[in-house]
mmCIF file of C-alpha atoms and ligand atoms in Angstrom:
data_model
loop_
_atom_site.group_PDB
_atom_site.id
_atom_site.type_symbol
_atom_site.label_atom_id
_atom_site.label_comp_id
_atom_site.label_asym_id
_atom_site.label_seq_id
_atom_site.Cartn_x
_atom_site.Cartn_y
_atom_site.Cartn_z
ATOM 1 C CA UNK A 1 -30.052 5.446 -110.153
ATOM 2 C CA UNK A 2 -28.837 2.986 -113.141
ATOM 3 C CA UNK A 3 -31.626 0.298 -112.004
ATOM 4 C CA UNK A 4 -34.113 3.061 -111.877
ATOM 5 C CA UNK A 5 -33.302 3.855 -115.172
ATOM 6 C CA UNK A 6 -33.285 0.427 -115.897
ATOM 7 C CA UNK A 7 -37.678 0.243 -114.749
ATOM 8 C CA UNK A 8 -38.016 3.564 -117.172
ATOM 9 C CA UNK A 9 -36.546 2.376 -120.314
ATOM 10 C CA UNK A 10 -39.123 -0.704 -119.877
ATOM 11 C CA UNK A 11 -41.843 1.352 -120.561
ATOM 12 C CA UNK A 12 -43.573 0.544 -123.966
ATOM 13 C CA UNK A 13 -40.813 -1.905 -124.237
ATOM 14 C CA UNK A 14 -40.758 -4.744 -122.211
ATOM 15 C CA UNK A 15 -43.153 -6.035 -118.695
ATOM 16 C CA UNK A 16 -41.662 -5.012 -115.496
ATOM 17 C CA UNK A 17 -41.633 -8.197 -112.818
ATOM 18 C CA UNK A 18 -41.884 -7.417 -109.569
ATOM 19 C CA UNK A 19 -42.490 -9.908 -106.504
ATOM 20 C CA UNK A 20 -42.430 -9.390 -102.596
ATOM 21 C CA UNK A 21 -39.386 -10.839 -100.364
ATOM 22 C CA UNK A 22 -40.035 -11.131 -96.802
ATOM 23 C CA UNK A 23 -36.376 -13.004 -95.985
ATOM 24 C CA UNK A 24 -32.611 -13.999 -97.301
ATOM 25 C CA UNK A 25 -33.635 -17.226 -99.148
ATOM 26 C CA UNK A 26 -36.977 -16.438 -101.074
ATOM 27 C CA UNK A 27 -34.843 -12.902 -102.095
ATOM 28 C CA UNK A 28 -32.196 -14.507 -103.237
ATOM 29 C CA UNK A 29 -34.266 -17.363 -105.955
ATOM 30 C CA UNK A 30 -37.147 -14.229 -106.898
ATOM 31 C CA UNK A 31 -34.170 -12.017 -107.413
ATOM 32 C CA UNK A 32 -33.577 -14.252 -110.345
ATOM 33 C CA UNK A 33 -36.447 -13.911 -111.932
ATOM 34 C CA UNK A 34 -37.845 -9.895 -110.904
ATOM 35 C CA UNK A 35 -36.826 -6.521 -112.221
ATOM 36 C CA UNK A 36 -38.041 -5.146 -108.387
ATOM 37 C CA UNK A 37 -38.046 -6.858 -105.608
ATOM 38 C CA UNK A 38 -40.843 -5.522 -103.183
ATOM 39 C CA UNK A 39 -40.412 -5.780 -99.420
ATOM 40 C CA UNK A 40 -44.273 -5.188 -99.054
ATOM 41 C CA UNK A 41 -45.943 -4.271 -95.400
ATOM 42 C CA UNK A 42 -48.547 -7.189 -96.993
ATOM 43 C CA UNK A 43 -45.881 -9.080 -94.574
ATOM 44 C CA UNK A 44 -48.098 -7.943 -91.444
ATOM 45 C CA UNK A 45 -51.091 -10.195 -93.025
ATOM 46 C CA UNK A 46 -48.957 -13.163 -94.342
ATOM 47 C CA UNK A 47 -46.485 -13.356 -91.768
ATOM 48 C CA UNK A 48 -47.861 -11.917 -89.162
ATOM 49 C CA UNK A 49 -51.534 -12.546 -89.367
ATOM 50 C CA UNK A 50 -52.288 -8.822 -88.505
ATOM 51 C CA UNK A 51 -55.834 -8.267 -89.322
ATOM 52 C CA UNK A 52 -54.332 -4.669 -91.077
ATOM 53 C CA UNK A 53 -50.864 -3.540 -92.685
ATOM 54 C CA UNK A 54 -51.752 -0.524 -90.451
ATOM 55 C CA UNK A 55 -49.880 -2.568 -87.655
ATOM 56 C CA UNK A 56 -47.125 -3.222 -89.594
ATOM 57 C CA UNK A 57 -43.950 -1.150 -87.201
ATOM 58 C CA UNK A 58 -40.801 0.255 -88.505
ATOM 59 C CA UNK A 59 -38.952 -2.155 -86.978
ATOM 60 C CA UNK A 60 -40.683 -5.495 -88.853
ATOM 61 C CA UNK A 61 -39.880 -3.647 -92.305
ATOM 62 C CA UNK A 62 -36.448 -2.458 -91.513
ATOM 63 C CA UNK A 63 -35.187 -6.295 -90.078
ATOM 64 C CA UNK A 64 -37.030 -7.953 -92.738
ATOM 65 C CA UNK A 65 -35.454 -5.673 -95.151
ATOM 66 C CA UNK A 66 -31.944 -6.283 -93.948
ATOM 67 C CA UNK A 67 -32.589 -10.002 -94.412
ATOM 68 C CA UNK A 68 -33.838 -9.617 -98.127
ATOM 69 C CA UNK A 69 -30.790 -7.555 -98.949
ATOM 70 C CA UNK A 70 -28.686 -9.922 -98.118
ATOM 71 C CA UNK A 71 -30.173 -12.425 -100.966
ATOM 72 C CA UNK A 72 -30.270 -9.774 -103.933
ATOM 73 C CA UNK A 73 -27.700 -9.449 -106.414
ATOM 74 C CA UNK A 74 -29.436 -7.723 -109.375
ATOM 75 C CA UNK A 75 -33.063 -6.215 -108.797
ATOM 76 C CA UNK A 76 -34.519 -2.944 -107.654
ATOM 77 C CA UNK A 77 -34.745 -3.058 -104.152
ATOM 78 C CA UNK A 78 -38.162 -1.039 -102.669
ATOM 79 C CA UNK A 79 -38.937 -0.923 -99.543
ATOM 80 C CA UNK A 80 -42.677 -0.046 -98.347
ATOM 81 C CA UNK A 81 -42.961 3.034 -95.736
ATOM 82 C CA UNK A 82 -45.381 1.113 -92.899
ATOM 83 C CA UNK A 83 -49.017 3.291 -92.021
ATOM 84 C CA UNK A 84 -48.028 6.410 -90.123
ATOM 85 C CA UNK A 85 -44.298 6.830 -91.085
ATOM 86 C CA UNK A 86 -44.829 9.263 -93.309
ATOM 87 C CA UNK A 87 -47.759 11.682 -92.100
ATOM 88 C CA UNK A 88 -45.612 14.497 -92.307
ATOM 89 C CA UNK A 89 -42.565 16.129 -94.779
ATOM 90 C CA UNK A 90 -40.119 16.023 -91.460
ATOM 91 C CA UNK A 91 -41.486 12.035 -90.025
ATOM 92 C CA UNK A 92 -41.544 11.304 -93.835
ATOM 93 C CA UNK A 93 -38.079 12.160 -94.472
ATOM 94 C CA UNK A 94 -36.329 10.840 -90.901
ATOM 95 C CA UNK A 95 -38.297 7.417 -91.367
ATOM 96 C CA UNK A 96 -37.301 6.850 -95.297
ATOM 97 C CA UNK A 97 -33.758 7.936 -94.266
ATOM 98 C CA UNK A 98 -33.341 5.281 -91.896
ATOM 99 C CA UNK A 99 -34.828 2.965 -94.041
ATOM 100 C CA UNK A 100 -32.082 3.409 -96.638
ATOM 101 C CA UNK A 101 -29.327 3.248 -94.571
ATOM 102 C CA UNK A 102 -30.316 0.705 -92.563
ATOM 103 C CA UNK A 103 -31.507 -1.621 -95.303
ATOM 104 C CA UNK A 104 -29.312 0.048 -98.514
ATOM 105 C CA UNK A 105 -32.859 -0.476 -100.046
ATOM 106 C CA UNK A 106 -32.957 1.274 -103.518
ATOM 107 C CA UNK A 107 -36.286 3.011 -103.122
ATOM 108 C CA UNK A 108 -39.612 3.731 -100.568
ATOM 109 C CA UNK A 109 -42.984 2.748 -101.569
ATOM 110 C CA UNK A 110 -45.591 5.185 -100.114
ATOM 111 C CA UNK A 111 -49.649 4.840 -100.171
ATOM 112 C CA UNK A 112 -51.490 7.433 -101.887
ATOM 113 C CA UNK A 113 -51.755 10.791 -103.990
ATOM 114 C CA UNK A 114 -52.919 14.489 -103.752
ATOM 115 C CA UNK A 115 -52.910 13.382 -99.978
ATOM 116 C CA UNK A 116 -49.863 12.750 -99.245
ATOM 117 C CA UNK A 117 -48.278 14.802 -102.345
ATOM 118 C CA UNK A 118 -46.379 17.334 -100.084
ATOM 119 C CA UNK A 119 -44.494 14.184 -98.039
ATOM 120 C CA UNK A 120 -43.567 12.479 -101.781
ATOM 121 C CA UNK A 121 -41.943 15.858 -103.225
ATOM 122 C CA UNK A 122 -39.897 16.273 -100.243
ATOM 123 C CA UNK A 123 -38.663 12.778 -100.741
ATOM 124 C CA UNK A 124 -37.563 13.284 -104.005
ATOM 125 C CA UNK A 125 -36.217 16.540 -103.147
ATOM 126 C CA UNK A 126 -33.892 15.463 -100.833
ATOM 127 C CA UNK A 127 -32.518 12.672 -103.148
ATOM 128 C CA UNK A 128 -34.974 9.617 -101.870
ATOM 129 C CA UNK A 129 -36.324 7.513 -105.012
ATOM 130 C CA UNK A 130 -40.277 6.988 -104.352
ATOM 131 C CA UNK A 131 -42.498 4.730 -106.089
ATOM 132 C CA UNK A 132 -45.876 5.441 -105.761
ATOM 133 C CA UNK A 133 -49.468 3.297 -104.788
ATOM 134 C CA UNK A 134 -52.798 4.243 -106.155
ATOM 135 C CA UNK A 135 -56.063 2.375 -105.957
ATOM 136 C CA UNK A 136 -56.538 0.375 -103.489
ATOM 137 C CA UNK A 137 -54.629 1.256 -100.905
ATOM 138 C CA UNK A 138 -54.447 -1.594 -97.850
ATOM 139 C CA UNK A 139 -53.615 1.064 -95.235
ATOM 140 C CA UNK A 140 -56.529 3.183 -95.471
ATOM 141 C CA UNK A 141 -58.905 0.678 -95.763
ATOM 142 C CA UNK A 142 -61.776 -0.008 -92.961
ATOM 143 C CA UNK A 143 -63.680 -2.816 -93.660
ATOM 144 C CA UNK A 144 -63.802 -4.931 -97.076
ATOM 145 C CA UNK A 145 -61.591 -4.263 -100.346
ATOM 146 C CA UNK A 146 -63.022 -2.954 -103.167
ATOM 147 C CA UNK A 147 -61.802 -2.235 -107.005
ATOM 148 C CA UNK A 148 -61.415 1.823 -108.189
ATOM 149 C CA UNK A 149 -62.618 3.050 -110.810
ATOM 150 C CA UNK A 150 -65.920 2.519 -110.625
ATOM 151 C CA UNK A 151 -67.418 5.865 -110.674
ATOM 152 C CA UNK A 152 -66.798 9.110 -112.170
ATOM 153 C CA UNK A 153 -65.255 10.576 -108.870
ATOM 154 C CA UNK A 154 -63.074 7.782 -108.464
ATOM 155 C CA UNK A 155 -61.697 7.655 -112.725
ATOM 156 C CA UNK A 156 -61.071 11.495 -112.126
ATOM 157 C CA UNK A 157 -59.032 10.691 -108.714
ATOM 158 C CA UNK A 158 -56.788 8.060 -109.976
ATOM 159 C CA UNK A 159 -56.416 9.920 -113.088
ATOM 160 C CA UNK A 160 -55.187 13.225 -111.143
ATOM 161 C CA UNK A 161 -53.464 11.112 -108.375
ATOM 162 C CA UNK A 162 -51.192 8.964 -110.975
ATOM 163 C CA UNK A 163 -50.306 12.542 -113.128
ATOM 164 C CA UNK A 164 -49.567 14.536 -110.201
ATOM 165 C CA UNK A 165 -47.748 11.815 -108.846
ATOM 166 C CA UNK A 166 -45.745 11.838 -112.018
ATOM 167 C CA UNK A 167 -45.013 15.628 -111.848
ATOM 168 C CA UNK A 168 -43.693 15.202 -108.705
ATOM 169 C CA UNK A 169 -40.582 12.724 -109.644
ATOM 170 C CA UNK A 170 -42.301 9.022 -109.050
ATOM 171 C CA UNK A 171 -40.632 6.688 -111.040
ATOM 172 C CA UNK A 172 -43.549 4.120 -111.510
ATOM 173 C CA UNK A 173 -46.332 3.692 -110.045
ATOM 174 C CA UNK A 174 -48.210 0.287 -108.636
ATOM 175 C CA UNK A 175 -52.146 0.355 -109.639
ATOM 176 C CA UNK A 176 -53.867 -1.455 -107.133
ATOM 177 C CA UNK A 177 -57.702 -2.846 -107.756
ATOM 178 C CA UNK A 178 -57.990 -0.621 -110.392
ATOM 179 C CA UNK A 179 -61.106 -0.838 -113.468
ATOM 180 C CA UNK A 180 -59.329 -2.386 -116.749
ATOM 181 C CA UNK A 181 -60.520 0.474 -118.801
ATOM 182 C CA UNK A 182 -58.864 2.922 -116.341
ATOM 183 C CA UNK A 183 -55.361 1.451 -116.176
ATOM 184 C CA UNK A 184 -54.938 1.070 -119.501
ATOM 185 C CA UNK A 185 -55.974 4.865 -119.651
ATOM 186 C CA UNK A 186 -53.599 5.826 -116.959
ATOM 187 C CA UNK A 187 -50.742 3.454 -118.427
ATOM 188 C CA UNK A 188 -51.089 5.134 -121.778
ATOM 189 C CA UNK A 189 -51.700 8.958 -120.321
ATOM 190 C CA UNK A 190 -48.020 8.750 -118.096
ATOM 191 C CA UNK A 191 -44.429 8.801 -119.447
ATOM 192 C CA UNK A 192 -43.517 6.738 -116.041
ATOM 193 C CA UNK A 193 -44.515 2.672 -115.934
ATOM 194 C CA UNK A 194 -47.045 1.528 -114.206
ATOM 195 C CA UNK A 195 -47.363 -1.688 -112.351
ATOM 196 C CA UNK A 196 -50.525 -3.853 -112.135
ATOM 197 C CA UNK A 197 -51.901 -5.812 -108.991
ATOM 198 C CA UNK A 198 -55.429 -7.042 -110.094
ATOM 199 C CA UNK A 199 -55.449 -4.547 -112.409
ATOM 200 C CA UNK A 200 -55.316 -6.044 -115.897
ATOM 201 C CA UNK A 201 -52.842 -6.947 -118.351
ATOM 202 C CA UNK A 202 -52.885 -3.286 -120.024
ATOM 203 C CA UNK A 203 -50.040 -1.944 -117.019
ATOM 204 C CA UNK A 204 -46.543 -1.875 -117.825
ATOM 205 C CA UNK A 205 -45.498 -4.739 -115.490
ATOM 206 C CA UNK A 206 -46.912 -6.572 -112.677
ATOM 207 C CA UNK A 207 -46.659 -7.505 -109.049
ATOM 208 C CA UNK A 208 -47.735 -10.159 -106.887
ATOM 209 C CA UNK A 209 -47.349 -11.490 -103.510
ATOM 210 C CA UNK A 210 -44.847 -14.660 -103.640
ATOM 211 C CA UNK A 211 -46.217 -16.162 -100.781
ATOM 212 C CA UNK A 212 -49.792 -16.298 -102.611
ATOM 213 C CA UNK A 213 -48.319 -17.511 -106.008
ATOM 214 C CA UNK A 214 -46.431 -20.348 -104.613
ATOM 215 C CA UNK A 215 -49.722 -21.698 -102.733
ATOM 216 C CA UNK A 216 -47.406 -20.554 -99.262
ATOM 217 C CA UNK A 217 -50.757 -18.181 -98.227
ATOM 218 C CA UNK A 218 -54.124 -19.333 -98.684
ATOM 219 C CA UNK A 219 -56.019 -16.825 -100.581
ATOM 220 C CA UNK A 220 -58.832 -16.904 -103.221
ATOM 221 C CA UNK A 221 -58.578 -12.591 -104.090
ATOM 222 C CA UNK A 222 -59.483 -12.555 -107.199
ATOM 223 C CA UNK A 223 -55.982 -11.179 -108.928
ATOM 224 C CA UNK A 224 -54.006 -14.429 -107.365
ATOM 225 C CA UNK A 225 -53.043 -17.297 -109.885
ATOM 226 C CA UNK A 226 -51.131 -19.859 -107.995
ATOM 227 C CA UNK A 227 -48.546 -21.413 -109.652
ATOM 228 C CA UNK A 228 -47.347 -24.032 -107.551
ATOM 229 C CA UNK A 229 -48.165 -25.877 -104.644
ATOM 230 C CA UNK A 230 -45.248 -25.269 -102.547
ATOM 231 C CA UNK A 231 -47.117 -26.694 -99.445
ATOM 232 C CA UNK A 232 -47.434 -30.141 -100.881
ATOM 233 C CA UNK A 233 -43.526 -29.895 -101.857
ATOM 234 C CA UNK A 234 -42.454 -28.831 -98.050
ATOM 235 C CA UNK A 235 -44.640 -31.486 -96.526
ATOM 236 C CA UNK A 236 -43.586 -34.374 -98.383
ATOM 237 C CA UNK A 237 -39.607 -33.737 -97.461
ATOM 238 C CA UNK A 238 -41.177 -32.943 -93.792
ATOM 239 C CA UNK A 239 -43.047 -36.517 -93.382
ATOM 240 C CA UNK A 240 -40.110 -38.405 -95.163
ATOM 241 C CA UNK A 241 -37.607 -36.993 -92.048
ATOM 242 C CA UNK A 242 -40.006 -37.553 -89.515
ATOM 243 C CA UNK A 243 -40.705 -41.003 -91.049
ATOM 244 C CA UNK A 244 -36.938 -41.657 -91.362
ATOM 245 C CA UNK A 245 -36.125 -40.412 -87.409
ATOM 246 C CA UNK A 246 -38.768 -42.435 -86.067
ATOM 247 C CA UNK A 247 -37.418 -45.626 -88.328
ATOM 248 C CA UNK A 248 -34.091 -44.755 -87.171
ATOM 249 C CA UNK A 249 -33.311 -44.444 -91.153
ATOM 250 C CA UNK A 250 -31.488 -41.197 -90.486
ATOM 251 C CA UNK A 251 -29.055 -40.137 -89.245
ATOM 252 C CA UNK A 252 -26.763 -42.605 -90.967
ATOM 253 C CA UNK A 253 -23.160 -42.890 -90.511
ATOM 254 C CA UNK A 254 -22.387 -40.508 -93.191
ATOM 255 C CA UNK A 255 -24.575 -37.787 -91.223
ATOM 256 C CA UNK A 256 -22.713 -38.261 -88.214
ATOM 257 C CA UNK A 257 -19.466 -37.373 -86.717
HETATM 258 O O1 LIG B 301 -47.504 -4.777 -99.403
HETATM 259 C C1 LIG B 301 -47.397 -5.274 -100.535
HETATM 260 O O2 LIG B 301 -46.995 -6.406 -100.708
HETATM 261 C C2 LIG B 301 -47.777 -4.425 -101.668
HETATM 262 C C3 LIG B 301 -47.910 -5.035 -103.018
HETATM 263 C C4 LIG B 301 -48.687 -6.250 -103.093
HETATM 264 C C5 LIG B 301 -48.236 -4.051 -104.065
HETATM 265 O O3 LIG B 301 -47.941 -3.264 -101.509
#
């Protein structure tokens, strides 16, 4: 509860980092530099090359998340509920329960609003820290994505989904695809962060995929800034050993036994 605490007394204060972790090694340099670290079901497309996070299993995000545990020290630990884990109060609760204590995550992540309201209050309820996801929202999408907020239906949805969410005991909330304008309206409306993907500067904090940022996951969505080219990095060592084998440069004497 302290690092939740910890998110909340960011608000008007100071940005809220947040990356993804898929593994041990990436958790343990981003938990250097994050206030949450985000095992995201966005490891079906990057890892996985699932066409949807909707086939994203229990199992993938549970051994994944053991992995990343093992490489954080001082971040939030959340932990995204995969598509259909949570479709009722009693699936919602046995499935988020075994994600905790198999993974001593800190929190769930779960998809939506009004929708799934009933599932997110039982949560809480019962003692399970939630953090919510408005906007877009990869699970229920068919077909291409698209920013929210465009029209007056969707302003008054996200508006409604991010308070009620609040009522209910969220402690932040990510804003996915969602209109400038809106988020900052949002942002300012709620006592609880917010946290921005492709959703302007006016959130509370921010998240990203790692694997895009470091140029790991080719991807030209519009909210991506890559800030290194870790590709070029990994394939230089690469072709210096395989250059070095095939010269019979390594291994020397001091590499061997
Ligand atoms: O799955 C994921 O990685 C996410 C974030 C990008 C918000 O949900």
């Amino acid at each position: 509860m302290k690092k939740i605490q910890k998110i909340l007394n960011k608000k008007n204060k100071s940005k809220i980092v947040c990356l993804t972790a898929y593994s041990k090694n990436f958790a343990e340099e981003i938990d250097k530099h994050v206030d949450i670290t985000l095992v995201g079901d966005s490891l079906g497309s990057v890892l996985y090359n699932y066409s949807s996070t909707r086939k994203v299993t229990l199992t993938e995000m549970i051994n994944h998340s053991k992995s990343v545990r093992l490489g954080i020290k001082k971040s939030l630990m959340v932990v995204d509920m995969p598509y259909k884990t949570y479709d009722t109060n009693k699936s919602a609760f046995k499935n988020a329960k075994k994600i905790l204590k198999e993974t001593k995550c800190d929190a769930v992540k779960l998809e939506g609003g009004k929708k799934i309201i009933k599932q997110i209050k039982f949560l809480i309820k019962n003692k399970i820290p939630v953090l919510g996801h408005i906007g877009l929202l990869p699970q229920s999408v068919k077909g291409k994505f698209k920013s929210k907020g465009k029209n007056i239906k969707e302003i008054r949805q996200l508006i409604n989904d991010a308070l009620l969410l609040q009522k209910n005991g969220v402690f932040a909330i990510v804003l996915e695809c969602v209109k400038t304008s809106i988020a900052k309206e949002i942002t300012e409306k709620l006592d609880i962060p917010t946290i921005g993907i492709g959703s302007s500067v006016n959130c509370d904090g921010q998240v990203l995929v790692t694997d895009d940022l470091i140029g790991l996951n080719e991807t030209n969505i519009k909210f991506v800034k890559k800030y290194l080219n870790l590709k070029k990095y990994i394939n230089s060592g690469l072709k210096k050993f395989a250059l070095e084998v095939r010269s019979k440069k390594y291994p020397t004497k001091k590499h061997s036994y």
